PDB file of C-alpha atoms in Angstrom:
ATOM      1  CA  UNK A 105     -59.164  15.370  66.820  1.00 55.00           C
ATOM      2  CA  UNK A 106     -57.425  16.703  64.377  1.00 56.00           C
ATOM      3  CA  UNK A 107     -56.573  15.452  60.680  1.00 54.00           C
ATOM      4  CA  UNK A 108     -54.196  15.883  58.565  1.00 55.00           C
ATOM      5  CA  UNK A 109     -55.404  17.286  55.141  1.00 49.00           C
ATOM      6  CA  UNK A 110     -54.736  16.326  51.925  1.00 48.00           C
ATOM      7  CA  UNK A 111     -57.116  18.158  49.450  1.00 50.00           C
ATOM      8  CA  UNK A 112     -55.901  21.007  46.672  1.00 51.00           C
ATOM      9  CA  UNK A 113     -57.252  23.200  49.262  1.00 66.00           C
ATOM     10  CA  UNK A 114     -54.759  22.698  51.765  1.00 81.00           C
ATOM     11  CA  UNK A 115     -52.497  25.552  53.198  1.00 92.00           C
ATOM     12  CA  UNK A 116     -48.957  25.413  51.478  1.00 92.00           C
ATOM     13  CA  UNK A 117     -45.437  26.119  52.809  1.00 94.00           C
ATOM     14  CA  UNK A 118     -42.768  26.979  49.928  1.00 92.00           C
ATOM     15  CA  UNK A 119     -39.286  28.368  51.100  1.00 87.00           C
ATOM     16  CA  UNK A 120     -38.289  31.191  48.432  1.00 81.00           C
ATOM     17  CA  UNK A 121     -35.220  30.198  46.448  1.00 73.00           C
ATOM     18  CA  UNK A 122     -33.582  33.643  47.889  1.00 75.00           C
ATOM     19  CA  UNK A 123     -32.838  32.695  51.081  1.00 80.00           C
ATOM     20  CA  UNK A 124     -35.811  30.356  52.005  1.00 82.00           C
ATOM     21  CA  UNK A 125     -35.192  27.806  54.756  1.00 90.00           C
ATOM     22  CA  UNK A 126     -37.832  25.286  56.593  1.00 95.00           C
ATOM     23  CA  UNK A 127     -38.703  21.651  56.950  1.00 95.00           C
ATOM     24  CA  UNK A 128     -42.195  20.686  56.734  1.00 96.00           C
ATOM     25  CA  UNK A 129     -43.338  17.292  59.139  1.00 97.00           C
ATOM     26  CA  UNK A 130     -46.646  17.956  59.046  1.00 96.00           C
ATOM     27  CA  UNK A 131     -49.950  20.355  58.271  1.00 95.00           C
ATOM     28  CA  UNK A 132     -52.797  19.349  60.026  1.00 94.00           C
ATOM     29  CA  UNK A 133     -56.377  21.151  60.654  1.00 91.00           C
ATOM     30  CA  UNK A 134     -59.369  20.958  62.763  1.00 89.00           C
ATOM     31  CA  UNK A 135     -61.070  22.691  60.729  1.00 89.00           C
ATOM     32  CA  UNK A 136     -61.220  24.423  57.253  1.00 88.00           C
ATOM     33  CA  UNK A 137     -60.344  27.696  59.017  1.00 92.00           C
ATOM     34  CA  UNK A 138     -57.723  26.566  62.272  1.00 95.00           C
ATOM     35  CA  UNK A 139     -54.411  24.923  60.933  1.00 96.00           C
ATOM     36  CA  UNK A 140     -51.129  24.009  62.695  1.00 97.00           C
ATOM     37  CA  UNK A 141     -47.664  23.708  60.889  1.00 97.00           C
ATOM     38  CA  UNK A 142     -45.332  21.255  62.377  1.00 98.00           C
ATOM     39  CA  UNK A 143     -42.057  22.741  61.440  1.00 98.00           C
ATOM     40  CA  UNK A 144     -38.133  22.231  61.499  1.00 96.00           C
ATOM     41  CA  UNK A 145     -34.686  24.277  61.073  1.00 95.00           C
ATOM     42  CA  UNK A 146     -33.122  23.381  58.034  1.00 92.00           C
ATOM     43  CA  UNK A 147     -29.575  23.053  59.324  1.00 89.00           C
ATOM     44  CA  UNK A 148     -26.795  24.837  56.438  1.00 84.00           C
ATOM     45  CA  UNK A 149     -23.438  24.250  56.115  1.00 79.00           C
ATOM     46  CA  UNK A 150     -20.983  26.387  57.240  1.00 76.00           C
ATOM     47  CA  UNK A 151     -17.336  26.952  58.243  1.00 65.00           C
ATOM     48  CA  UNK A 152     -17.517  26.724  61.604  1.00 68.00           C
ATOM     49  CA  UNK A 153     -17.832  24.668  64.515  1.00 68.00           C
ATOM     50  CA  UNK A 154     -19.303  21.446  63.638  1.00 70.00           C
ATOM     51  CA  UNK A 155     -20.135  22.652  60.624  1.00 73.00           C
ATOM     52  CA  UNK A 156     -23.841  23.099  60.368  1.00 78.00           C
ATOM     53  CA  UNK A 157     -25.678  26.080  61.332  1.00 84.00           C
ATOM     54  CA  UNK A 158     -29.423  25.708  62.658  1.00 88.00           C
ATOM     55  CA  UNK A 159     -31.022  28.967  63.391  1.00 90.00           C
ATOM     56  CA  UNK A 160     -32.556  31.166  60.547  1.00 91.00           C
ATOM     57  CA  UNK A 161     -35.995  30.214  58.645  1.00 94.00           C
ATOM     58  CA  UNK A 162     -37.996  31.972  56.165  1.00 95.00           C
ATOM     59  CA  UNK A 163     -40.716  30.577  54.378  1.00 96.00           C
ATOM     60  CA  UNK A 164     -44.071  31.625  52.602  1.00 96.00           C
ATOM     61  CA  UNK A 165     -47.692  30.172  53.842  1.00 97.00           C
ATOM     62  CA  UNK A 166     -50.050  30.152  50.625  1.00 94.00           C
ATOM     63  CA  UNK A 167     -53.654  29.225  49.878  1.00 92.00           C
ATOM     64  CA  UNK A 168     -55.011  29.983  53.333  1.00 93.00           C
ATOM     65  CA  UNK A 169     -58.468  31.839  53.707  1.00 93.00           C
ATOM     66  CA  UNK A 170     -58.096  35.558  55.156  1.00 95.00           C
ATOM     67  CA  UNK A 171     -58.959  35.337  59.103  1.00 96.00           C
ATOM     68  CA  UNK A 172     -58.156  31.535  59.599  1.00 95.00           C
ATOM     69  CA  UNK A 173     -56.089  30.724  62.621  1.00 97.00           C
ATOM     70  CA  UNK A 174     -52.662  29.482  62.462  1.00 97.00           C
ATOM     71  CA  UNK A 175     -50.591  27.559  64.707  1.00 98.00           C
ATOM     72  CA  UNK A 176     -47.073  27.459  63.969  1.00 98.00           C
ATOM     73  CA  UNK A 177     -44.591  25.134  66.066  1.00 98.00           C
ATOM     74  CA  UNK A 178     -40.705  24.976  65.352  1.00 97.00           C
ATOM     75  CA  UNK A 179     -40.351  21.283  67.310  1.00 98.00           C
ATOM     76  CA  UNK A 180     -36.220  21.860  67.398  1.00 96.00           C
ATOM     77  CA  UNK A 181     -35.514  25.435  68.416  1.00 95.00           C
ATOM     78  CA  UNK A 182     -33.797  24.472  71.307  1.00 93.00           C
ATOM     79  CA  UNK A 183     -31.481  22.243  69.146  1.00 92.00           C
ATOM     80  CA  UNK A 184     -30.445  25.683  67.527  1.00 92.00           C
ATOM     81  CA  UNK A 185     -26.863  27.101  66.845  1.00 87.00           C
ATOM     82  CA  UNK A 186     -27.943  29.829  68.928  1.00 86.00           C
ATOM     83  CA  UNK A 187     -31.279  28.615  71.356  1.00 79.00           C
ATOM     84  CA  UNK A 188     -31.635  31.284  73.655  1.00 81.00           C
ATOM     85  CA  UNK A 189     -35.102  32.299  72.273  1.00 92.00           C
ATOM     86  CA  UNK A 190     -35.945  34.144  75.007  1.00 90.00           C
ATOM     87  CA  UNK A 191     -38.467  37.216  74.366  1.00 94.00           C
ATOM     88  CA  UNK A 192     -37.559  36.474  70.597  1.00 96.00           C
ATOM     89  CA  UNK A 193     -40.646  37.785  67.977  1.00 98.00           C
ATOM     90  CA  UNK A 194     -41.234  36.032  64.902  1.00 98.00           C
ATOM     91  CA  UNK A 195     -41.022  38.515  61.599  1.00 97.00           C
ATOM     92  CA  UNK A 196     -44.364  38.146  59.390  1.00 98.00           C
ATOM     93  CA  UNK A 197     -44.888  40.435  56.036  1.00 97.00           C
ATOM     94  CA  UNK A 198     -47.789  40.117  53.919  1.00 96.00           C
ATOM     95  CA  UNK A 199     -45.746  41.972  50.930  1.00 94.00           C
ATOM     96  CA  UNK A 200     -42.112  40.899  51.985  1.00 89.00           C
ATOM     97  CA  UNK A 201     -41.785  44.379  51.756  1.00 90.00           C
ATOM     98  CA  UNK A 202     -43.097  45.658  55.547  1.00 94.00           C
ATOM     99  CA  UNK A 203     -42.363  43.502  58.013  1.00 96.00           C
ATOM    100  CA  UNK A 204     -43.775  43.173  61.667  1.00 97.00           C
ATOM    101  CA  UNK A 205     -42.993  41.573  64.795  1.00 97.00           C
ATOM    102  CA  UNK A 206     -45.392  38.410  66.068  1.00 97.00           C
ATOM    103  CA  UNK A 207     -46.093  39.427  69.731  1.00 95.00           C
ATOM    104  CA  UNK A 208     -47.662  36.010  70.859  1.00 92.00           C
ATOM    105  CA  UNK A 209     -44.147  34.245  69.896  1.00 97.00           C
ATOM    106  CA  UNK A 210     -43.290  32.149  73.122  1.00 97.00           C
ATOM    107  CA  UNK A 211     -40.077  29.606  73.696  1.00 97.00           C
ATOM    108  CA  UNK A 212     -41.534  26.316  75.749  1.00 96.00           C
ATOM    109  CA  UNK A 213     -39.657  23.018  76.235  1.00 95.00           C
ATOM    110  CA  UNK A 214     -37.385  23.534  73.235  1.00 95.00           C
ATOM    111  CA  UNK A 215     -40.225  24.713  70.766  1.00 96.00           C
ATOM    112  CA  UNK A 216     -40.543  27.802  69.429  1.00 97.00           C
ATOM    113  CA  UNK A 217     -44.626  28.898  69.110  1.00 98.00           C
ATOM    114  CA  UNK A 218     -46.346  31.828  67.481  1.00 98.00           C
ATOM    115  CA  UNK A 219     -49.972  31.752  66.716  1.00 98.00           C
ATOM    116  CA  UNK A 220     -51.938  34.536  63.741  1.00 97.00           C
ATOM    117  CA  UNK A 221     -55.253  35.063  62.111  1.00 97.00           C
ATOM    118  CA  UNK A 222     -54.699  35.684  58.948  1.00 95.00           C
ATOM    119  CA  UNK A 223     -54.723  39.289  57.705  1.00 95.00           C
ATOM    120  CA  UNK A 224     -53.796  38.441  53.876  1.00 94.00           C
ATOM    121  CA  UNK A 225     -53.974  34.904  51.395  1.00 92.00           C
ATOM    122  CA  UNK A 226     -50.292  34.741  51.087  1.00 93.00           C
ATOM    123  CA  UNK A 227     -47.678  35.785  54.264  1.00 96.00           C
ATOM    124  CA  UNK A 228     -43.876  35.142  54.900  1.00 96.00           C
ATOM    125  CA  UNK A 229     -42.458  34.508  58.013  1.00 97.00           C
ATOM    126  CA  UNK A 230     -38.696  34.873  59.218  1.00 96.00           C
ATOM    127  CA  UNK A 231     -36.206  34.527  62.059  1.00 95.00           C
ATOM    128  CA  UNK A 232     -35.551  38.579  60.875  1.00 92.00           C
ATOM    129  CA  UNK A 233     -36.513  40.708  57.406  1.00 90.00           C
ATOM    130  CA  UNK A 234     -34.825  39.030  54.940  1.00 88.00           C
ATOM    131  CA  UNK A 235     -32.238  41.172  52.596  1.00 83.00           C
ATOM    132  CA  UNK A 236     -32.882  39.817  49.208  1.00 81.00           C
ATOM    133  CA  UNK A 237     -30.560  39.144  46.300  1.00 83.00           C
ATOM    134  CA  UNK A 238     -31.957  41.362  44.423  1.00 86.00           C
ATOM    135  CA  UNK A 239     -31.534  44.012  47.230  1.00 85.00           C
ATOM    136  CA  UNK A 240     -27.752  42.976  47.713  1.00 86.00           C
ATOM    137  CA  UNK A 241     -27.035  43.416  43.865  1.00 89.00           C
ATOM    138  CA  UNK A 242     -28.729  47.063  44.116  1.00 90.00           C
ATOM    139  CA  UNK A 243     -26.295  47.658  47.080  1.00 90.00           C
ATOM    140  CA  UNK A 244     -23.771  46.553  44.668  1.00 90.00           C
ATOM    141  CA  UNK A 245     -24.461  48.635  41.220  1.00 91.00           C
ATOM    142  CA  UNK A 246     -25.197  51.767  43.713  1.00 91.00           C
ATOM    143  CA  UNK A 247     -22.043  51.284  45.614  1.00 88.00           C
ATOM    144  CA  UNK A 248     -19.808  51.349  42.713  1.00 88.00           C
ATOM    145  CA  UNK A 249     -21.519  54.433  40.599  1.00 89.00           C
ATOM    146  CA  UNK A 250     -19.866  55.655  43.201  1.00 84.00           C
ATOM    147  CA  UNK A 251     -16.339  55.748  41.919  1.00 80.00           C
ATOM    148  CA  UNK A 252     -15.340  55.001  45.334  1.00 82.00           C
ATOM    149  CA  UNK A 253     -14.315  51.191  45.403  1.00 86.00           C
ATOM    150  CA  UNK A 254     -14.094  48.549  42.709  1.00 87.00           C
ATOM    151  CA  UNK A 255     -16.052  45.639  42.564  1.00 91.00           C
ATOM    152  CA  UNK A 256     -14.534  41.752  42.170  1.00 92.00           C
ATOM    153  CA  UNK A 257     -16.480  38.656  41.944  1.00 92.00           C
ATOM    154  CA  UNK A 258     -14.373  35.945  44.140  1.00 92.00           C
ATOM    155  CA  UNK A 259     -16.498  33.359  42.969  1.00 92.00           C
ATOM    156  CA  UNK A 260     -19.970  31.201  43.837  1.00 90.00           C
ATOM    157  CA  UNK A 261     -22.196  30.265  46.376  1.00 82.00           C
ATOM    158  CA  UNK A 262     -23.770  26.764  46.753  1.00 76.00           C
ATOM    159  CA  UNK A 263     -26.587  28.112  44.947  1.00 77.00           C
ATOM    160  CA  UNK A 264     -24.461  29.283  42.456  1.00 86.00           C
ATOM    161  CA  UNK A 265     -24.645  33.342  42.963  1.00 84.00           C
ATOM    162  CA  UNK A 266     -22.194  35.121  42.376  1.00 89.00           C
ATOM    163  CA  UNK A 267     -19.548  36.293  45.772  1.00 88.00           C
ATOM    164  CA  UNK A 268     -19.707  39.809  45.581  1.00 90.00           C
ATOM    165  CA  UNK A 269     -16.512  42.175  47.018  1.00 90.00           C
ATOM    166  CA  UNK A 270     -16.343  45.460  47.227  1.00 90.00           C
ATOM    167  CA  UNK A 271     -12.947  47.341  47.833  1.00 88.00           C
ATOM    168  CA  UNK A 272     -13.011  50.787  49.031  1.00 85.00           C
ATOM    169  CA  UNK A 273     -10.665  53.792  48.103  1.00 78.00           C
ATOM    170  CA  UNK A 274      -8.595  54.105  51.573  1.00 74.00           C
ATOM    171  CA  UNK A 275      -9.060  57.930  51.412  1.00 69.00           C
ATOM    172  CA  UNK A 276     -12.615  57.852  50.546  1.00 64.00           C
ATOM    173  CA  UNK A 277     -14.416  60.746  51.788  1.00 65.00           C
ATOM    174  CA  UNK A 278     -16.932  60.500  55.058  1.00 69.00           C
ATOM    175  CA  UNK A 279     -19.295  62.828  53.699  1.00 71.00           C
ATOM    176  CA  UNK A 280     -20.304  60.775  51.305  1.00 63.00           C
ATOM    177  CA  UNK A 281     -23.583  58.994  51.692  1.00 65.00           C
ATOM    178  CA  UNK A 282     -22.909  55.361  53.351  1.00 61.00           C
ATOM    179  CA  UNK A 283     -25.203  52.366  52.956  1.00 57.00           C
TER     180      UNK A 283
END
């Protein structure tokens, strides 16, 4: 049967502060080396609809021992925004850099599955590769050494980031690199 641990040693889940959405219920292991993550979409407010959004996750699994087995279960995927999951892969990175596709993902019953041994101590997993904030402020200082478009701040998110906008010249030449 399994238990649910509580020692130092246990397996953590920490959602990155760019862009990191899960809910934990539970971690539990029946053994030091085979754990299963009992997971949740963090709904996020939004504009539309009802408005709450329930679809994208991204979250980092630390202090786990290379070549232990995880289980991971998202118990609401079928209460997403969007829950047509079918033939859907779960995104894993081991240096959020290079990012690969979880074949043995499967949609059952409303629950979204996907099962790895573990090739590194510290992995991220994500609905898709996630485009950082540091990324989109690149994009940003790039685009406008361009001389091409002017750059406004409209004001900030709930996580108080700045709203970037970029306006571009109207006759601004197609040879130029895009991005």
């Amino acid at each position: 049967m399994a238990k649910l641990l509580t020692s130092s040693t246990v397996p953590v889940i920490r959602s990155p502060a760019d862009g990191g959405a899960i809910i934990v219920n539970s971690i539990t292991s029946s053994s030091p080396n085979k754990h299963v993550f009992t997971l949740a979409l963090k709904p996020e407010t939004c504009l539309e609809g009802d408005g709450t959004f329930k679809q994208w996750f991204y979250f980092e699994v630390q202090n786990v021992t290379v070549g232990s087995e995880l289980e991971f279960m998202i118990v609401d995927a079928g209460d997403s925004t969007f829950n047509d999951w079918t033939n859907y892969k779960t995104c894993m990175s081991t240096d959020r850099v290079t990012w690969s596709r979880i074949k043995e993902t499967k949609f059952e019953d409303g629950v979204l599955t996907w099962k790895v041994t573990t090739p590194s101590n510290l992995l991220s997993f994500s609905y898709f590769p996630p485009y950082s904030l540091e990324k989109q402020i690149d994009l940003v200082h790039t685009t406008t050494q361009t001389n091409h478009c002017t750059h406004k701040v409209l004001g900030k998110s709930e996580d108080g980031n700045d709203l970037h906008a970029l306006v571009f010249d109207k006759h601004l030449d197609n040879s130029l690199p895009h991005y």
